[in-house]
Short mmCIF file of the C-alpha atoms (twelve columns), coordinates in Angstrom:
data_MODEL
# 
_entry.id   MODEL 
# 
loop_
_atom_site.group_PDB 
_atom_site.id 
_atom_site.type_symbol 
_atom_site.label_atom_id 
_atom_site.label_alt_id 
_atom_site.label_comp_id 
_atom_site.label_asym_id 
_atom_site.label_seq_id 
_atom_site.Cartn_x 
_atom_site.Cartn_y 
_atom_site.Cartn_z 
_atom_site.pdbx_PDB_model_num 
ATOM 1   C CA . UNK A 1   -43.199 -6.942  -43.256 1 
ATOM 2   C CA . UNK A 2   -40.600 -4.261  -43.053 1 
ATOM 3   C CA . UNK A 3   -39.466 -3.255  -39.654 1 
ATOM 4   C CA . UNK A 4   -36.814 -0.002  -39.471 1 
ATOM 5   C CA . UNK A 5   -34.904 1.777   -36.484 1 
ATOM 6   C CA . UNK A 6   -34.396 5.574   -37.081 1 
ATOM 7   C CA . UNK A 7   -33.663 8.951   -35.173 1 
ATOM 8   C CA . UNK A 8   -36.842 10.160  -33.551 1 
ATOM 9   C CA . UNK A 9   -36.765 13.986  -34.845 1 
ATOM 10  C CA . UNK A 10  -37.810 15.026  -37.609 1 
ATOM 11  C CA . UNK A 11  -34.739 15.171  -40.376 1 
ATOM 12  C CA . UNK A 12  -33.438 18.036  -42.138 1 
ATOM 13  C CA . UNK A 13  -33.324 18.415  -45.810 1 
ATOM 14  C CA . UNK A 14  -30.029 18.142  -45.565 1 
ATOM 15  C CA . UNK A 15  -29.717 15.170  -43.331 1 
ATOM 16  C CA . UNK A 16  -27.708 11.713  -44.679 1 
ATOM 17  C CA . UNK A 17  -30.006 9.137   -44.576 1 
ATOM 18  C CA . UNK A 18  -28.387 5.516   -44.230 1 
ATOM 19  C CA . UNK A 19  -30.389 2.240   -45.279 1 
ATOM 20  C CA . UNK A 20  -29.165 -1.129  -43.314 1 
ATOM 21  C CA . UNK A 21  -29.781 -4.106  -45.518 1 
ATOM 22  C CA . UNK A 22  -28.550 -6.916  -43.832 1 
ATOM 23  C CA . UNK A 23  -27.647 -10.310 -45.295 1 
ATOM 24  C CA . UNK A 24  -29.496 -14.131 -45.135 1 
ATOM 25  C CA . UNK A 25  -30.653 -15.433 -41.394 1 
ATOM 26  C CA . UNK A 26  -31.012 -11.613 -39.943 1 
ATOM 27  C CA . UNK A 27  -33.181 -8.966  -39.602 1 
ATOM 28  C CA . UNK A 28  -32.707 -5.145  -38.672 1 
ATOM 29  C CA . UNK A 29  -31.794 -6.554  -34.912 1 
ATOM 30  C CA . UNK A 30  -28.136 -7.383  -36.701 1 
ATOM 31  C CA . UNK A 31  -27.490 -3.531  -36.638 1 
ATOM 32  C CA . UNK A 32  -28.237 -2.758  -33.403 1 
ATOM 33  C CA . UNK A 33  -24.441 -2.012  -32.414 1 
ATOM 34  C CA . UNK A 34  -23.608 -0.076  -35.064 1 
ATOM 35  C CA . UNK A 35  -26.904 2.273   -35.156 1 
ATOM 36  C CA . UNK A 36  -26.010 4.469   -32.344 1 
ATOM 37  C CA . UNK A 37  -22.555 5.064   -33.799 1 
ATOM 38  C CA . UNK A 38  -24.105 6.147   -36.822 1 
ATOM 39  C CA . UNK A 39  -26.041 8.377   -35.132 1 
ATOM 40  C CA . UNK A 40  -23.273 9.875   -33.463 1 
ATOM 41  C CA . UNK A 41  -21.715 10.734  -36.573 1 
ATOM 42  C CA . UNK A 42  -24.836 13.029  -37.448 1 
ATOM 43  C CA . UNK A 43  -26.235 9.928   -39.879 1 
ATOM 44  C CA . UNK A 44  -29.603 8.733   -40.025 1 
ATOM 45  C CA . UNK A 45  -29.849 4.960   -39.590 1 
ATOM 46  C CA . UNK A 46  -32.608 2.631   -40.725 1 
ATOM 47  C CA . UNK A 47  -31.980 -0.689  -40.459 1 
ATOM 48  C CA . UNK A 48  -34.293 -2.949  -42.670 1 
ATOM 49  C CA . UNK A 49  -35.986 -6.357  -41.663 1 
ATOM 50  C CA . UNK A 50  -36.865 -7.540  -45.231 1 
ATOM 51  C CA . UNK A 51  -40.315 -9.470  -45.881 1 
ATOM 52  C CA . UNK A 52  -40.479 -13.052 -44.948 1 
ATOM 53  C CA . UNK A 53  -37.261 -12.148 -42.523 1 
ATOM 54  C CA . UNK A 54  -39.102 -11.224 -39.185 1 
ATOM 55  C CA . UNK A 55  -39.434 -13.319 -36.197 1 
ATOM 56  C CA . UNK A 56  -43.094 -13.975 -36.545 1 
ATOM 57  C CA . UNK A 57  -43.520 -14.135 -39.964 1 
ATOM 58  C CA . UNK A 58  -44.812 -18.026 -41.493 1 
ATOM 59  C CA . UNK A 59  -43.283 -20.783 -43.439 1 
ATOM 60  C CA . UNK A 60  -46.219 -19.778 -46.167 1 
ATOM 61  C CA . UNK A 61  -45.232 -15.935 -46.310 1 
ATOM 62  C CA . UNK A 62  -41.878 -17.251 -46.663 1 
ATOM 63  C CA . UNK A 63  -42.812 -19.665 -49.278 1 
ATOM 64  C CA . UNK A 64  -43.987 -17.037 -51.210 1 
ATOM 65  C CA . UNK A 65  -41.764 -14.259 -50.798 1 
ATOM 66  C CA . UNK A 66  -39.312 -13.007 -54.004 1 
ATOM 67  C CA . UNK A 67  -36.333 -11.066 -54.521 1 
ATOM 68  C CA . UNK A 68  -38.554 -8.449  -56.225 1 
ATOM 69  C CA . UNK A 69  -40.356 -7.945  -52.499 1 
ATOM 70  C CA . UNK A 70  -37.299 -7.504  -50.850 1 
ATOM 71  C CA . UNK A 71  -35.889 -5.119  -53.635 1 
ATOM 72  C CA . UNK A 72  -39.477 -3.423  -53.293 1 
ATOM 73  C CA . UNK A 73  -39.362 -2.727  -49.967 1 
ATOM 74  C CA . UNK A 74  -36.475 -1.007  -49.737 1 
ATOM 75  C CA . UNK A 75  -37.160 0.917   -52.607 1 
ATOM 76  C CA . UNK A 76  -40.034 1.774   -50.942 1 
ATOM 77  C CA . UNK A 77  -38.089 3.073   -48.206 1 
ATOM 78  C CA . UNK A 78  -36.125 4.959   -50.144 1 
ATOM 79  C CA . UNK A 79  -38.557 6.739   -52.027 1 
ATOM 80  C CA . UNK A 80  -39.998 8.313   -48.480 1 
ATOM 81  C CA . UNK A 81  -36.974 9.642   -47.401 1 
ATOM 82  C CA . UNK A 82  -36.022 13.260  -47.678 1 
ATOM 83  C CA . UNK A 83  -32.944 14.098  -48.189 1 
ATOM 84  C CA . UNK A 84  -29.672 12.257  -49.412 1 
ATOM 85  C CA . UNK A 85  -29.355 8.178   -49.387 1 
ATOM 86  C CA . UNK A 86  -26.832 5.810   -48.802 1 
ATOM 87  C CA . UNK A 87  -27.421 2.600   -49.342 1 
ATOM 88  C CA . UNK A 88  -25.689 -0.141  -47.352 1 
ATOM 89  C CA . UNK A 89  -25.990 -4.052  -48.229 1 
ATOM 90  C CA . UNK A 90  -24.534 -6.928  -46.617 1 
ATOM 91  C CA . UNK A 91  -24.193 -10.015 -47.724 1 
ATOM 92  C CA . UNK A 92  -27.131 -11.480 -49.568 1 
ATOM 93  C CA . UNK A 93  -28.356 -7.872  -49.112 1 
ATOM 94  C CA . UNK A 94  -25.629 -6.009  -51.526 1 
ATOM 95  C CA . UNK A 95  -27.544 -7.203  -54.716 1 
ATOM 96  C CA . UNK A 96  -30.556 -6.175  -53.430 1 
ATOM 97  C CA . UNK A 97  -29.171 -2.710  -52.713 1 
ATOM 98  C CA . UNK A 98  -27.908 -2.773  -55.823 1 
ATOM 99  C CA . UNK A 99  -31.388 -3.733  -57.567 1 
ATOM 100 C CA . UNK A 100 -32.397 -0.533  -55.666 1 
ATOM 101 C CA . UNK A 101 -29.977 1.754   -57.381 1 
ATOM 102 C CA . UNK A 102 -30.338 0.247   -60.621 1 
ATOM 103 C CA . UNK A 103 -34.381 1.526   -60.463 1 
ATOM 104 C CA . UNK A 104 -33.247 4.842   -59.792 1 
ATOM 105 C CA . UNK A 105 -29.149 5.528   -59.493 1 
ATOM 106 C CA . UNK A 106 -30.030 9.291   -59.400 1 
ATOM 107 C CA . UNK A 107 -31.671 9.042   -55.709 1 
ATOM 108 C CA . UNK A 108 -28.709 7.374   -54.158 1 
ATOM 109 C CA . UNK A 109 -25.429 9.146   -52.765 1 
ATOM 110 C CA . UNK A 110 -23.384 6.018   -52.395 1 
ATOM 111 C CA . UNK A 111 -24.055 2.675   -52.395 1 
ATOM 112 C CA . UNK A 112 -21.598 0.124   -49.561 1 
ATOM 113 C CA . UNK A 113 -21.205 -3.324  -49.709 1 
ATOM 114 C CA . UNK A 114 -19.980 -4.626  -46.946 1 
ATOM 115 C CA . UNK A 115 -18.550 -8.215  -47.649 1 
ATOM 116 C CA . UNK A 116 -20.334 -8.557  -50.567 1 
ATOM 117 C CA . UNK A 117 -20.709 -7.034  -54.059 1 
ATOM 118 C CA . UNK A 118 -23.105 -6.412  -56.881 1 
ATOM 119 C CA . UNK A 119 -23.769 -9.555  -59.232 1 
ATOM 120 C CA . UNK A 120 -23.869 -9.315  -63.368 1 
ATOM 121 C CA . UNK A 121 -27.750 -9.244  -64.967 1 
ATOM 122 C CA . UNK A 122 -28.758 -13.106 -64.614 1 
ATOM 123 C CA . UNK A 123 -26.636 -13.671 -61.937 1 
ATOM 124 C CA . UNK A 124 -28.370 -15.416 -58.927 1 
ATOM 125 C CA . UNK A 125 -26.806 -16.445 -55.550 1 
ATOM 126 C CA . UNK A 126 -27.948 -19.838 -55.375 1 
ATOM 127 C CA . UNK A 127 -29.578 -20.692 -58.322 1 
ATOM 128 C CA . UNK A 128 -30.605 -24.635 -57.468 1 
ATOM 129 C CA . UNK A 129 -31.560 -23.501 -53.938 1 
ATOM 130 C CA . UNK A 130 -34.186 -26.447 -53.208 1 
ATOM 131 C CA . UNK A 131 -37.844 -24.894 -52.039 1 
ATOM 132 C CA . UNK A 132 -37.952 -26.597 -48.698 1 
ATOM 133 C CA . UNK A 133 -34.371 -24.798 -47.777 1 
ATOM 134 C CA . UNK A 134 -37.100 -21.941 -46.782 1 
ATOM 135 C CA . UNK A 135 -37.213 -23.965 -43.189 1 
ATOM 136 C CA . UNK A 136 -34.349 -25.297 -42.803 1 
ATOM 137 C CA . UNK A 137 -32.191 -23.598 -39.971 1 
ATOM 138 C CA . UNK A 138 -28.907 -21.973 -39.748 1 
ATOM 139 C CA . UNK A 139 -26.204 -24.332 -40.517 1 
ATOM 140 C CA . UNK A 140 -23.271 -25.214 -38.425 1 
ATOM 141 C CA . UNK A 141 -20.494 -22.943 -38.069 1 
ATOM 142 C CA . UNK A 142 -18.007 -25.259 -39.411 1 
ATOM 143 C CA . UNK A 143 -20.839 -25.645 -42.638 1 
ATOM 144 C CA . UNK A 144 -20.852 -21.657 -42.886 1 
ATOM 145 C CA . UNK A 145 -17.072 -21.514 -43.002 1 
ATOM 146 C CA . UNK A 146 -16.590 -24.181 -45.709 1 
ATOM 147 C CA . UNK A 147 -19.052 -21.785 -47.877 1 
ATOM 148 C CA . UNK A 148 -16.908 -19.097 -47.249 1 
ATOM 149 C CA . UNK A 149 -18.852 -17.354 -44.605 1 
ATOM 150 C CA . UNK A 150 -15.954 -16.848 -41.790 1 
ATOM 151 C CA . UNK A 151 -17.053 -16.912 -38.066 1 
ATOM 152 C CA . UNK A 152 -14.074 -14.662 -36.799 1 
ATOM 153 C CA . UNK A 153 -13.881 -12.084 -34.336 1 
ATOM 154 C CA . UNK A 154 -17.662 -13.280 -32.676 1 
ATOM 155 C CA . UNK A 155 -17.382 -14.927 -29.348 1 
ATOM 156 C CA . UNK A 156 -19.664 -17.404 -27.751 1 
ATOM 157 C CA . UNK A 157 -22.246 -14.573 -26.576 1 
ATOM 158 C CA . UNK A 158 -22.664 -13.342 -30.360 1 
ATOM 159 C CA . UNK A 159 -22.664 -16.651 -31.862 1 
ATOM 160 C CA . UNK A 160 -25.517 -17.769 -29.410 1 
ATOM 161 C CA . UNK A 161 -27.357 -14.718 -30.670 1 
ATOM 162 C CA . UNK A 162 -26.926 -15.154 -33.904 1 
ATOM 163 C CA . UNK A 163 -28.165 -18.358 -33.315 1 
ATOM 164 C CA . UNK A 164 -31.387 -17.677 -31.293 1 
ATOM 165 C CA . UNK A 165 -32.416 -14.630 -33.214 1 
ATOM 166 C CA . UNK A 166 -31.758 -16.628 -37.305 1 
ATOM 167 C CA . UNK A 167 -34.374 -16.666 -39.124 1 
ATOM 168 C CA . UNK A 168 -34.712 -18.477 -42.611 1 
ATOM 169 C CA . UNK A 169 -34.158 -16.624 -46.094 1 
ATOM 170 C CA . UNK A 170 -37.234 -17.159 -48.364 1 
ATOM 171 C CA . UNK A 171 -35.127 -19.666 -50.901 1 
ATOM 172 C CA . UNK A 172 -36.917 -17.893 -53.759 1 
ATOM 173 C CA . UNK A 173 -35.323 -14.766 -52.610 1 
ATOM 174 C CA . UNK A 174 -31.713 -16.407 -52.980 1 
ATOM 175 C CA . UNK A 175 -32.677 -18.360 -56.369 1 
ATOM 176 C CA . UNK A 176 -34.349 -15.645 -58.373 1 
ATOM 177 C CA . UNK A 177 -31.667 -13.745 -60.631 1 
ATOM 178 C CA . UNK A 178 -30.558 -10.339 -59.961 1 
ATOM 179 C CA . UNK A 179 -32.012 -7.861  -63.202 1 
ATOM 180 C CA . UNK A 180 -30.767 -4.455  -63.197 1 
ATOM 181 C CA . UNK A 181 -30.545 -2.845  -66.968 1 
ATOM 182 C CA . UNK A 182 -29.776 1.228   -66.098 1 
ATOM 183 C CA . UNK A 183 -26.147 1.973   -66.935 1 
ATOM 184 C CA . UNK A 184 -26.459 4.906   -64.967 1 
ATOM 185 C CA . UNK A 185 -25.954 2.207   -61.832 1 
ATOM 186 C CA . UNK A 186 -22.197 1.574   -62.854 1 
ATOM 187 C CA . UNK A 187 -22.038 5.772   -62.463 1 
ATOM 188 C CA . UNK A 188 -22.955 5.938   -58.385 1 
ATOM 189 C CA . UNK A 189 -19.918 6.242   -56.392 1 
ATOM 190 C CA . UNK A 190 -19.478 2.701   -54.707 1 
ATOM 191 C CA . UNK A 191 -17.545 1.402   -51.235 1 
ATOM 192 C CA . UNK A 192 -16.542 -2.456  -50.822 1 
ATOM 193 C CA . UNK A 193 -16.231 -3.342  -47.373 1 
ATOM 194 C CA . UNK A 194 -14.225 -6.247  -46.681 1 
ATOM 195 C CA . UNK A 195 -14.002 -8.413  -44.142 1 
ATOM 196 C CA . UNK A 196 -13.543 -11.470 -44.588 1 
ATOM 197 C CA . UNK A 197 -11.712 -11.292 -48.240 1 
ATOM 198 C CA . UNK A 198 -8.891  -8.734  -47.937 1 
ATOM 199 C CA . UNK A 199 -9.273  -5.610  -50.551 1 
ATOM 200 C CA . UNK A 200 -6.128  -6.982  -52.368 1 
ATOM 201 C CA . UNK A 201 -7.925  -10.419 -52.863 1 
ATOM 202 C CA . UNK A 202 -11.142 -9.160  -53.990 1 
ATOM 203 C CA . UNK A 203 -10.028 -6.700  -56.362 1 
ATOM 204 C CA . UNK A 204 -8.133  -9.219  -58.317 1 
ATOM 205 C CA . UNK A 205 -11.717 -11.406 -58.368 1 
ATOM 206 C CA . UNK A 206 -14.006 -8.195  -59.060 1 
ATOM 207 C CA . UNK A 207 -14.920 -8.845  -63.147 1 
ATOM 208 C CA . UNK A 208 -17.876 -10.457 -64.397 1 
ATOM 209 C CA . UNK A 209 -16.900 -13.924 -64.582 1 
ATOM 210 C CA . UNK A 210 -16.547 -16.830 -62.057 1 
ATOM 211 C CA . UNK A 211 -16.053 -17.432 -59.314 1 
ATOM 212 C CA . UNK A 212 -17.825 -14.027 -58.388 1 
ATOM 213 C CA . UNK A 213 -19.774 -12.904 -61.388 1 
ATOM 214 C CA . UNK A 214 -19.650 -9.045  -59.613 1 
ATOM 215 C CA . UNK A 215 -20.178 -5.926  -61.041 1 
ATOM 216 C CA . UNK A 216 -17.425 -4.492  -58.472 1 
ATOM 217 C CA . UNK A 217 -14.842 -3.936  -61.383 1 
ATOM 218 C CA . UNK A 218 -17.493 -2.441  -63.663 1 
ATOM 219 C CA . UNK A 219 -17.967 0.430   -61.123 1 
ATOM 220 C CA . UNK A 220 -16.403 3.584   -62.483 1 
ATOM 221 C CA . UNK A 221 -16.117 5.046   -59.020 1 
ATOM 222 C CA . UNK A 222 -14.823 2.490   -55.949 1 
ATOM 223 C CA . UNK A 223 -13.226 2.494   -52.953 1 
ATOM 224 C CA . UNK A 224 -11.988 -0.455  -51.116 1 
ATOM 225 C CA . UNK A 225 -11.732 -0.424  -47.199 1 
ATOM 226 C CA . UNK A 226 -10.794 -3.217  -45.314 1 
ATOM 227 C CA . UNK A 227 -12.373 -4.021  -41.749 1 
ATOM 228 C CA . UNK A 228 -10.204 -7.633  -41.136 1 
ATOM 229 C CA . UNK A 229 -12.941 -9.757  -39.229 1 
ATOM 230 C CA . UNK A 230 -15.214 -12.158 -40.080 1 
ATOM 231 C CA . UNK A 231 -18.869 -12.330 -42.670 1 
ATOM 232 C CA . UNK A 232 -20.605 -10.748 -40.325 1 
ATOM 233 C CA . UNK A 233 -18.352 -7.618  -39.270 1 
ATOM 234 C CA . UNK A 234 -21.918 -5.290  -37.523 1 
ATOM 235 C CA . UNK A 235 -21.839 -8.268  -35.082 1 
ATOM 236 C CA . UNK A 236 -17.610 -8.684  -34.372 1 
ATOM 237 C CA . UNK A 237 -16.705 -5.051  -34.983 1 
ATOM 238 C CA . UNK A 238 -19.698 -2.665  -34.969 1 
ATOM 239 C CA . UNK A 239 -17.517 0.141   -34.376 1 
ATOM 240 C CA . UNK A 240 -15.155 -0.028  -37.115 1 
ATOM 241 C CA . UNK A 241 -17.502 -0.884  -39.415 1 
ATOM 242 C CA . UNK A 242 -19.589 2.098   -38.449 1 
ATOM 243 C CA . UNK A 243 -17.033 4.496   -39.047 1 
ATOM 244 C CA . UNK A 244 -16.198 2.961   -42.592 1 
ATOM 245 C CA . UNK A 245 -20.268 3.551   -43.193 1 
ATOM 246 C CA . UNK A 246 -19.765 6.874   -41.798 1 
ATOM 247 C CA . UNK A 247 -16.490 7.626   -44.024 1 
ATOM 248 C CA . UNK A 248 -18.408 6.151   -46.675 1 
ATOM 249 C CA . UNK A 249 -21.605 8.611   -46.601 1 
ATOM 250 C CA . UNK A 250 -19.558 11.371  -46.131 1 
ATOM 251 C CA . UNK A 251 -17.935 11.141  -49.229 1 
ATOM 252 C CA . UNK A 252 -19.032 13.666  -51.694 1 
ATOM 253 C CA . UNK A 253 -20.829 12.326  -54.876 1 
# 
């Protein structure tokens, strides 16, 4: 089940279309606050609920769900849209974006990763994930923050949100290993994010060995922008990170 926000008219050939893939736990709700400031820029939002990732979807369609049907999805997207794409993944959703671009780097304007990163052929996020982590619910914030997922800059009200609104990734999503294979991927102009890792940090991490295993230093066009917050930056600082989206699309390829 895919489930996307997006202006109501009708868009231009020329218009900038801008995919939301958020990261585990959410769904398209985690853009909310930063849609209409993409709009305002003259973008064209569509933020993404991935399969297995909505509200009212099962512990069996969860069970069953794959990285390939989230990478399918949005390519899906993607391949309805008229006009120019940028593609925008947090979290658990930048090697999905990147999957995306691999299939076909000539479709996509710019690609943003936004606290996250592309991952080498192979690579997988959490490659022992156990099946029955599929139910198991959102950790505690002092469990996210020892695996390097910072809670900073959200106050009670988003953290209760966050809370109430998590939803389970499908674990085979997170095991399965990320295959891309076009070397035309390394060509599309790229834009790290961070937020929780300054750019200074993460550029000295960005080759294809541990602890990261990231394409990021592969990329033969990238530009770092730093929005200091926390993991989950559409939630603490929607504006800011909207304008570094914005910024972002802009750019010419």
């Amino acid at each position: 089940m895919t489930e996307m926000t997006q202006q109501e008219k009708r868009p231009s050939e020329t218009s900038v279309h801008v995919v939301l893939v958020p990261g585990f736990w959410l769904g398209a709700w985690a853009w909310d606050d930063v849609v209409p400031h993409l709009e305002a820029a003259g973008l064209v939002p569509h933020a993404v609920t991935l399969p297995g990732m909505a509200a009212d979807d099962t512990a069996a369609e969860r069970a069953t769900t794959t990285r390939d049907d989230h990478v399918d999805a949005v390519a899906a997207l993607v391949a309805g849209l008229d006009g120019d794409v940028v593609l925008v993944g947090h979290s658990g959703g930048g090697p999905v974006v990147q999957q995306v671009v691999d299939r076909d780097p000539a479709r996509v304007r710019r690609v943003v990763y936004v606290d996250t990163g592309p991952l080498v052929d192979g690579a997988a996020l959490s490659p022992g994930l156990p099946a029955d982590v599929t139910e198991q619910g959102l950790p505690t914030w002092d469990e996210l923050a020892e695996q390097g997922s910072s809670t900073d800059g959200l106050d009670d009200a988003a953290l209760a949100r966050f809370r109430g609104r998590a939803v389970p990734t499908p674990a085979g999503v997170a095991r399965d290993p990320v295959r891309v294979s076009d070397p035309a991927r390394l060509a599309v102009p790229a834009t790290a994010i961070c937020s929780s890792v300054p750019s200074t940090v993460l550029a000295e991490m960005a080759h294809p060995g541990p602890p990261l295993h990231t394409e990021l230093g592969e990329l033969a066009d990238l530009t770092y922008v730093d929005v200091p917050t926390g993991h989950w930056p559409m939630l603490s600082r929607p504006r800011e990170l909207a304008e570094a989206i914005a910024d972002a699309a802009r750019s010419g390829r």
